[in-house]
Tab-separated table of C-alpha atoms in Angstrom:
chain	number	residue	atom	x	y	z
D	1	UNK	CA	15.509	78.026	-9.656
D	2	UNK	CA	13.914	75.207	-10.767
D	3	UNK	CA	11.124	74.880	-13.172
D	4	UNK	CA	8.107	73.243	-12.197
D	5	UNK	CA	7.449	69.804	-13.708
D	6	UNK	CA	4.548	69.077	-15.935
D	7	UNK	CA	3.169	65.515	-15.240
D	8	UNK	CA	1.581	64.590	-18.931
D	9	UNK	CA	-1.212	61.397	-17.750
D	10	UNK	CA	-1.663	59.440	-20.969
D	11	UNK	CA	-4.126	56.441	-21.606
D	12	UNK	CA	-2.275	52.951	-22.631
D	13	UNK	CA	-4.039	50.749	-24.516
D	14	UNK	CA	-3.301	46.951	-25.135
D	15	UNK	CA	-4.247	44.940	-27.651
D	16	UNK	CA	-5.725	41.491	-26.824
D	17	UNK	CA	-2.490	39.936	-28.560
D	18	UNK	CA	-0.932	41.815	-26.204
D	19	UNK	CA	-2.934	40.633	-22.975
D	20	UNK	CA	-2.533	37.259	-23.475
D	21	UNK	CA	1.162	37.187	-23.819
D	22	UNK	CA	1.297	38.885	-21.166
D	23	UNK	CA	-0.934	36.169	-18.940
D	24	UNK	CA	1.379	33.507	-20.525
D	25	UNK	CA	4.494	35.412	-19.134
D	26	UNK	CA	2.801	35.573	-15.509
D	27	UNK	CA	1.762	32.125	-15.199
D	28	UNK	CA	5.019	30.466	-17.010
D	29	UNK	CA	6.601	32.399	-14.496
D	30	UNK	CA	5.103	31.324	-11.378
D	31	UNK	CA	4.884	27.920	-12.653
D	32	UNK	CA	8.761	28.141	-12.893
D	33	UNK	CA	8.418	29.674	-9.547
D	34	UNK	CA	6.359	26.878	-8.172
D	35	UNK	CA	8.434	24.005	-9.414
D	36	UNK	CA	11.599	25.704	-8.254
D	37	UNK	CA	10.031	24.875	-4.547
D	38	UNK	CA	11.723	22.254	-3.214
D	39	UNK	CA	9.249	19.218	-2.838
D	40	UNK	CA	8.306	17.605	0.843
D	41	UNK	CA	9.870	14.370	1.280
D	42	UNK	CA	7.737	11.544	3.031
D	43	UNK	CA	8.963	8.803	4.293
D	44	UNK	CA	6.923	5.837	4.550
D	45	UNK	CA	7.099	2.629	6.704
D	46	UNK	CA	6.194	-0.474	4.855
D	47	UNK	CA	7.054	-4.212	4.864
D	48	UNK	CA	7.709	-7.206	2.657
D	49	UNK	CA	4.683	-8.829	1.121
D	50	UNK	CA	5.315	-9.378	-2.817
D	51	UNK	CA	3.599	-8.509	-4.989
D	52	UNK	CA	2.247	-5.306	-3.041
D	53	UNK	CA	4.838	-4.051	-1.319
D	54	UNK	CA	8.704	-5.268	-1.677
D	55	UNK	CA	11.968	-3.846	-2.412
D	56	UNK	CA	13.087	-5.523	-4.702
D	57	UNK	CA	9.920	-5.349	-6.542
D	58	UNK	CA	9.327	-3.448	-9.530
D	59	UNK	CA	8.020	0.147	-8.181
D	60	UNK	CA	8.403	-1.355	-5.199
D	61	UNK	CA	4.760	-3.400	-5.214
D	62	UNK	CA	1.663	-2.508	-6.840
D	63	UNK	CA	0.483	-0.601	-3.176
D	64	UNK	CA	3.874	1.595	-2.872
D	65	UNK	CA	3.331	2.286	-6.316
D	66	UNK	CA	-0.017	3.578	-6.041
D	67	UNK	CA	1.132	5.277	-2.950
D	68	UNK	CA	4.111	7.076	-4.669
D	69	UNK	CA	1.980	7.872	-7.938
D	70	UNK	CA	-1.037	9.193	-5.659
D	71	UNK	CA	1.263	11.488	-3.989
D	72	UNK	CA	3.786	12.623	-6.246
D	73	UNK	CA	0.847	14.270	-8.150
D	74	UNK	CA	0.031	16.694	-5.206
D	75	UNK	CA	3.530	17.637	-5.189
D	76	UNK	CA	5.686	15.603	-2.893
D	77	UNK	CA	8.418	12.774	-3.074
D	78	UNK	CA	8.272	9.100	-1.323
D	79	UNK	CA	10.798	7.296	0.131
D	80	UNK	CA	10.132	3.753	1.752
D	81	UNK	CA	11.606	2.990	4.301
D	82	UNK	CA	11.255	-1.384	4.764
D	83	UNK	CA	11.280	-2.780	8.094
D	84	UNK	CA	9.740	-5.982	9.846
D	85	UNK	CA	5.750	-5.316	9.882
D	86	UNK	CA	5.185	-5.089	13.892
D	87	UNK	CA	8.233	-2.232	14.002
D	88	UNK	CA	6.492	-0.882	10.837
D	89	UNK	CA	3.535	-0.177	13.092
D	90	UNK	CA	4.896	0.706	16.046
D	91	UNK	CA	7.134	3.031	14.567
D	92	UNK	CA	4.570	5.336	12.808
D	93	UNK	CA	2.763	4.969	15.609
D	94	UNK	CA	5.148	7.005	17.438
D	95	UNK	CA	5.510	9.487	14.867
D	96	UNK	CA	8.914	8.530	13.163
D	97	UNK	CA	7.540	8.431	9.957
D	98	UNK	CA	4.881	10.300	8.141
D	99	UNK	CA	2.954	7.168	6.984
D	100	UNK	CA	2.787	3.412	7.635
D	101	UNK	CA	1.873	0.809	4.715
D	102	UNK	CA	0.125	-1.019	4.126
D	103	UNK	CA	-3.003	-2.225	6.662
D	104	UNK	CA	-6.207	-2.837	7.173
D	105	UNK	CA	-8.266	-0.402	9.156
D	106	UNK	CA	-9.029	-1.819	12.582
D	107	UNK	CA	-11.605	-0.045	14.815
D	108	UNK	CA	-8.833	0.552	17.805
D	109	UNK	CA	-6.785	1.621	15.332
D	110	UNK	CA	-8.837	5.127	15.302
D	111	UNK	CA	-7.248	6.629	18.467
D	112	UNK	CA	-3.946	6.535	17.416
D	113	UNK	CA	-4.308	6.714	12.974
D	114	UNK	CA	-6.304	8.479	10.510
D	115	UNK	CA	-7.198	6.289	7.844
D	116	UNK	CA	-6.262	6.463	4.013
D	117	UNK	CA	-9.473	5.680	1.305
D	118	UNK	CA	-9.597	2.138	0.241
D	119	UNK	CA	-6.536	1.315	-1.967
D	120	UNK	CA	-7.948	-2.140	-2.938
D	121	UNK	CA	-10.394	-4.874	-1.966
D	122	UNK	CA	-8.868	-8.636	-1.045
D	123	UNK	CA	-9.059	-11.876	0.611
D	124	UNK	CA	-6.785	-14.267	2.837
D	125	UNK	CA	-7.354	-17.636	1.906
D	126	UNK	CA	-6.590	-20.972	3.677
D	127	UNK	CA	-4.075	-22.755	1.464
D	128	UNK	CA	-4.109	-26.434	2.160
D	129	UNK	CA	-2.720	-29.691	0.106
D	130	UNK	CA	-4.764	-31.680	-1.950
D	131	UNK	CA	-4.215	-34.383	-0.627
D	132	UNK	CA	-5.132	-33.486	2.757
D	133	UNK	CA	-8.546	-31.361	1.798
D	134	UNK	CA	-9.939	-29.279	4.446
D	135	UNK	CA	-13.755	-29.982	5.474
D	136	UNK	CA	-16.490	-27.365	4.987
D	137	UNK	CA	-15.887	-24.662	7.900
D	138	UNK	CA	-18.181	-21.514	9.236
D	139	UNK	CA	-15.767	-20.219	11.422
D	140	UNK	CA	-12.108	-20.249	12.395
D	141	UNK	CA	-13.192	-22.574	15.653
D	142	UNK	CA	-13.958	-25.077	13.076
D	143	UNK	CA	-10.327	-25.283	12.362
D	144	UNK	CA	-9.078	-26.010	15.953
D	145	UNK	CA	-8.079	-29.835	14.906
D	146	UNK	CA	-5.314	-28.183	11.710
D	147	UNK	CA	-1.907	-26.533	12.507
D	148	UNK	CA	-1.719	-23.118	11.085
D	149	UNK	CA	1.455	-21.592	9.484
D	150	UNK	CA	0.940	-17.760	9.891
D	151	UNK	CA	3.396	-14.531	9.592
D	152	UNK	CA	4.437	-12.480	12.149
D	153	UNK	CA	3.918	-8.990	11.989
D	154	UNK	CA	0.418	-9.648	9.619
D	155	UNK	CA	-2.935	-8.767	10.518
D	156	UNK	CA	-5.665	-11.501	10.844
D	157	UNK	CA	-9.339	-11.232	11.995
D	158	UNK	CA	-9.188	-10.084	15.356
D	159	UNK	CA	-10.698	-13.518	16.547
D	160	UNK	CA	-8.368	-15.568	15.455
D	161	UNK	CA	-5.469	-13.481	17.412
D	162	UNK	CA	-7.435	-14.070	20.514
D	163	UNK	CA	-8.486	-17.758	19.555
D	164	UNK	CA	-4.037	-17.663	19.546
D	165	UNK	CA	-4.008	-15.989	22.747
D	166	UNK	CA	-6.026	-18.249	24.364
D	167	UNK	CA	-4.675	-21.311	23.195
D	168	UNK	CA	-8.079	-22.647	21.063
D	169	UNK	CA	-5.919	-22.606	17.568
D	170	UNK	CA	-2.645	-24.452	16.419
D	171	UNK	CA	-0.369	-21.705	14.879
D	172	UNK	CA	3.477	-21.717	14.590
D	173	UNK	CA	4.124	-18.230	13.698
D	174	UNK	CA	7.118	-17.966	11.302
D	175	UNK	CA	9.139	-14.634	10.134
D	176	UNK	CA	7.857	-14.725	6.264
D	177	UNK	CA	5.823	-16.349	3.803
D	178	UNK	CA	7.901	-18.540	2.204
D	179	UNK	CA	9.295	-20.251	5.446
D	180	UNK	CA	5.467	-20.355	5.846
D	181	UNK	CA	4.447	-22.169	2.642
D	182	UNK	CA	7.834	-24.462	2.698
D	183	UNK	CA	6.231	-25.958	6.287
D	184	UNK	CA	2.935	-26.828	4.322
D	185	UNK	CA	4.797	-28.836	1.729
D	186	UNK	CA	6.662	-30.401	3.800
D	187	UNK	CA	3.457	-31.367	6.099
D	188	UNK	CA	4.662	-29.271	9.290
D	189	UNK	CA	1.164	-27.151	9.279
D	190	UNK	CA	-1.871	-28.133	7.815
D	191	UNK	CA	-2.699	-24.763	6.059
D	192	UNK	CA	-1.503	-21.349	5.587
D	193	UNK	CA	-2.846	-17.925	5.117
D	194	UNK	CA	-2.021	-15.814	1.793
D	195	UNK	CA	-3.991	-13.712	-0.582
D	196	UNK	CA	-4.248	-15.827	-3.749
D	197	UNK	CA	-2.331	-13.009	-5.734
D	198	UNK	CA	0.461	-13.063	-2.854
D	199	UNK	CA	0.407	-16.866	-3.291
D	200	UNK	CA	0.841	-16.787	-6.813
D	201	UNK	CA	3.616	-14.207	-6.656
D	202	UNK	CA	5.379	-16.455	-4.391
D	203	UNK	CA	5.026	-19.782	-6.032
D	204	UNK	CA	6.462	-17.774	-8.991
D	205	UNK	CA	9.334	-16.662	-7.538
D	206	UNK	CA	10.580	-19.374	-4.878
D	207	UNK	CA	9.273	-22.432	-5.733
D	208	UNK	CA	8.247	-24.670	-9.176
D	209	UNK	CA	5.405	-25.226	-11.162
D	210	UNK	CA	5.066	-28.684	-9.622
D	211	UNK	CA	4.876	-27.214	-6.153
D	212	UNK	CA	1.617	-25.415	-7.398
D	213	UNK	CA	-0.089	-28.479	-8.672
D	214	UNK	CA	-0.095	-29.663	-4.666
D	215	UNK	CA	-2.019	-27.109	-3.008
D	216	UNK	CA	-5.723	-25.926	-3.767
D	217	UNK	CA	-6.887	-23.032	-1.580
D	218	UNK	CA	-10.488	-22.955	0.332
D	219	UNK	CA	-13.736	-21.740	-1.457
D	220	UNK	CA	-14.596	-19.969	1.691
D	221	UNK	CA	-12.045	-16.886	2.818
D	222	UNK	CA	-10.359	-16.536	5.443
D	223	UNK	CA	-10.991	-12.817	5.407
D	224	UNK	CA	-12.284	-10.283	3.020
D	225	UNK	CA	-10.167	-6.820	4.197
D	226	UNK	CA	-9.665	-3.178	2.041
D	227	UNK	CA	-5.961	-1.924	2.100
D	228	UNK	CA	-5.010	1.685	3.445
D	229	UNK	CA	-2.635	3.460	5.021
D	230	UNK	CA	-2.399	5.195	7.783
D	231	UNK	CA	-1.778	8.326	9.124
D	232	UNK	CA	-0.150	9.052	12.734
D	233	UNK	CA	-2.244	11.227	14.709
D	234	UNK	CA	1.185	11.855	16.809
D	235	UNK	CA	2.801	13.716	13.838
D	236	UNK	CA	2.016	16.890	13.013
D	237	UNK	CA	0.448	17.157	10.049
D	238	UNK	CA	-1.567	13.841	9.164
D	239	UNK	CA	-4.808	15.099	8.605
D	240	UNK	CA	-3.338	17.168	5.648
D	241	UNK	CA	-1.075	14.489	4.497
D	242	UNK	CA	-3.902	12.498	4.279
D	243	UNK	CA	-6.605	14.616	2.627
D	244	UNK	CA	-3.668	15.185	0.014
D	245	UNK	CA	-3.234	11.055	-0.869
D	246	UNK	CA	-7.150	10.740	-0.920
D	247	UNK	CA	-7.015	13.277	-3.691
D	248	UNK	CA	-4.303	12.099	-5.405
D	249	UNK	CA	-5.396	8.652	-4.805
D	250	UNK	CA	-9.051	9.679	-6.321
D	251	UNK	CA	-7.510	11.257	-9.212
D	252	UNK	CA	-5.885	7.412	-10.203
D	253	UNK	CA	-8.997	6.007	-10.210
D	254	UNK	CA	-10.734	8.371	-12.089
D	255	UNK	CA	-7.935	8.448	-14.781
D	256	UNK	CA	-7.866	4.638	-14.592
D	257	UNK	CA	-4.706	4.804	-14.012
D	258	UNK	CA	-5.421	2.571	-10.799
D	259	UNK	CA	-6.706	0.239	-13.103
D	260	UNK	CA	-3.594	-0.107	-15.316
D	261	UNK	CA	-1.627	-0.518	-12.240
D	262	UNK	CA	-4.081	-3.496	-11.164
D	263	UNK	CA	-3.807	-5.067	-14.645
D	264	UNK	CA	0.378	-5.628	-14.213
D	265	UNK	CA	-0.489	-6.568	-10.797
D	266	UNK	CA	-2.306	-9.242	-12.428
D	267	UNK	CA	0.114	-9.903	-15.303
D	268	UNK	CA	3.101	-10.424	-12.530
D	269	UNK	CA	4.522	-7.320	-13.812
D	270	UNK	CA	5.983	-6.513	-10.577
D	271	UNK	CA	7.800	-9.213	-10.145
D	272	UNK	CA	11.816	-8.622	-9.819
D	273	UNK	CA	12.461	-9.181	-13.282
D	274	UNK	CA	9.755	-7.055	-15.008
D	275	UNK	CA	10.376	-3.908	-16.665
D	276	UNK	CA	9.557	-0.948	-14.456
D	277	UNK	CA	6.595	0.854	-16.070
């Protein structure tokens, strides 16, 4: 009833034209494919501390900038989420977020973080006015006889927290840096702590050009620290998240892209009223 079919086999043959349109179809499509993904969102608890990290800063600070560019080119998207330092901490701590920055990497730290590579090197410096200089020191016990204006929520050398704890230093902790650097002019505290590029961001931006003329910061630091973020062991995830910024993070400083970044740090480009670049 019905005839038998004849399967004919024949060879095809493409020419190398041919191939590599192909190839180009395949991968545009599963680079469509790919970018058609939607993106993981983290969210990452940071604080106020111009020009680093701020809202209202251009790119939000030259760290959450180098955080967002870092990650965005391993494929996800940043949102910052500001709150007060300590909560900052705490927070991430307990897993609500998928990062915390900015800090410096403590030692106890390691039970409860995994720790970022170094985003940049820096110093605290003891700002003091000229016309009260402060004497050559070794040591933070050499500044027992001063009254210290420090920040809540920011980390210091571990000694001078307990030298605080234990009553052997003068500090009247205050919520932010300017309240901070208004006591000093106004001779309620003897010195204050600020990175000199923090300081300079600040004098910029709050107070006048004759306000800078009255304060001269100490040859000696206060502290020499590296910046990082960290990484909630609590959260599910980290290690990867991690591994992923260290990449991206590597990749900006091989590009010198990092670099570029560090140069409008330098120029006061993220100051409020800079262009975002």
């Amino acid at each position: 009833m019905f005839e038998k079919a004849t399967i004919v086999k024949r060879d095809v043959f493409y020419s190398e034209e041919t191939m590599i349109q192909l190839l180009s179809l395949i991968l545009l499509a599963c680079s469509l494919f790919a970018s058609a993904q939607p993106k993981r969102v983290v969210t990452v608890a940071t604080g106020e501390y111009p020009p680093y990290t701020g809202k209202q800063l251009a790119n939000d600070g030259f760290v959450n900038h180098i955080i967002r560019l870092a990650l965005e080119s391993q494929g996800y998207q940043v949102h910052f989420e500001y709150l007060p330092w300590k909560r900052s901490f705490q927070s991430t701590n307990l897993g609500q977020f998928d990062m915390a920055s900015y800090w410096v990497c403590e030692p106890e730290y390691a039970d409860s973080f995994y720790c970022s590579d170094e985003i940049y090197k820096g110093n605290l410096l003891a700002y003091f006015r000229k016309t009260t200089p402060l004497p050559k020191w070794e040591n933070i016990y050499d500044l027992k006889k001063f009254r210290i204006g420090a920040t809540l929520g920011y980390e210091y050398v571990p000694e001078f927290h307990k030298a605080v704890e234990q009553g052997e230093l003068d500090v009247l902790m205050v919520t932010d840096d300017k309240h901070s650097l208004n006591m000093l002019f106004n001779d309620r505290v003897d010195l204050v702590l600020l990175s000199d590029v923090a300081m300079q961001a600040l004098l910029i931006k709050a107070f006048t050009p004759e306000h800078a003329t009255l304060i001269h910061a100490s040859d000696k630091p206060f502290l020499a620290y590296t910046a990082h973020v960290l990484f909630p062991k609590s959260r599910e995830g980290s290690l990867v998240l991690k591994n992923d910024f260290n990449k991206g993070l590597s990749q900006l400083k091989r590009s010198r892209e990092w670099d570029r970044q560090w140069q409008r740090l330098l120029n006061a480009e993220f100051h409020p009223d800079a262009a975002i670049n």
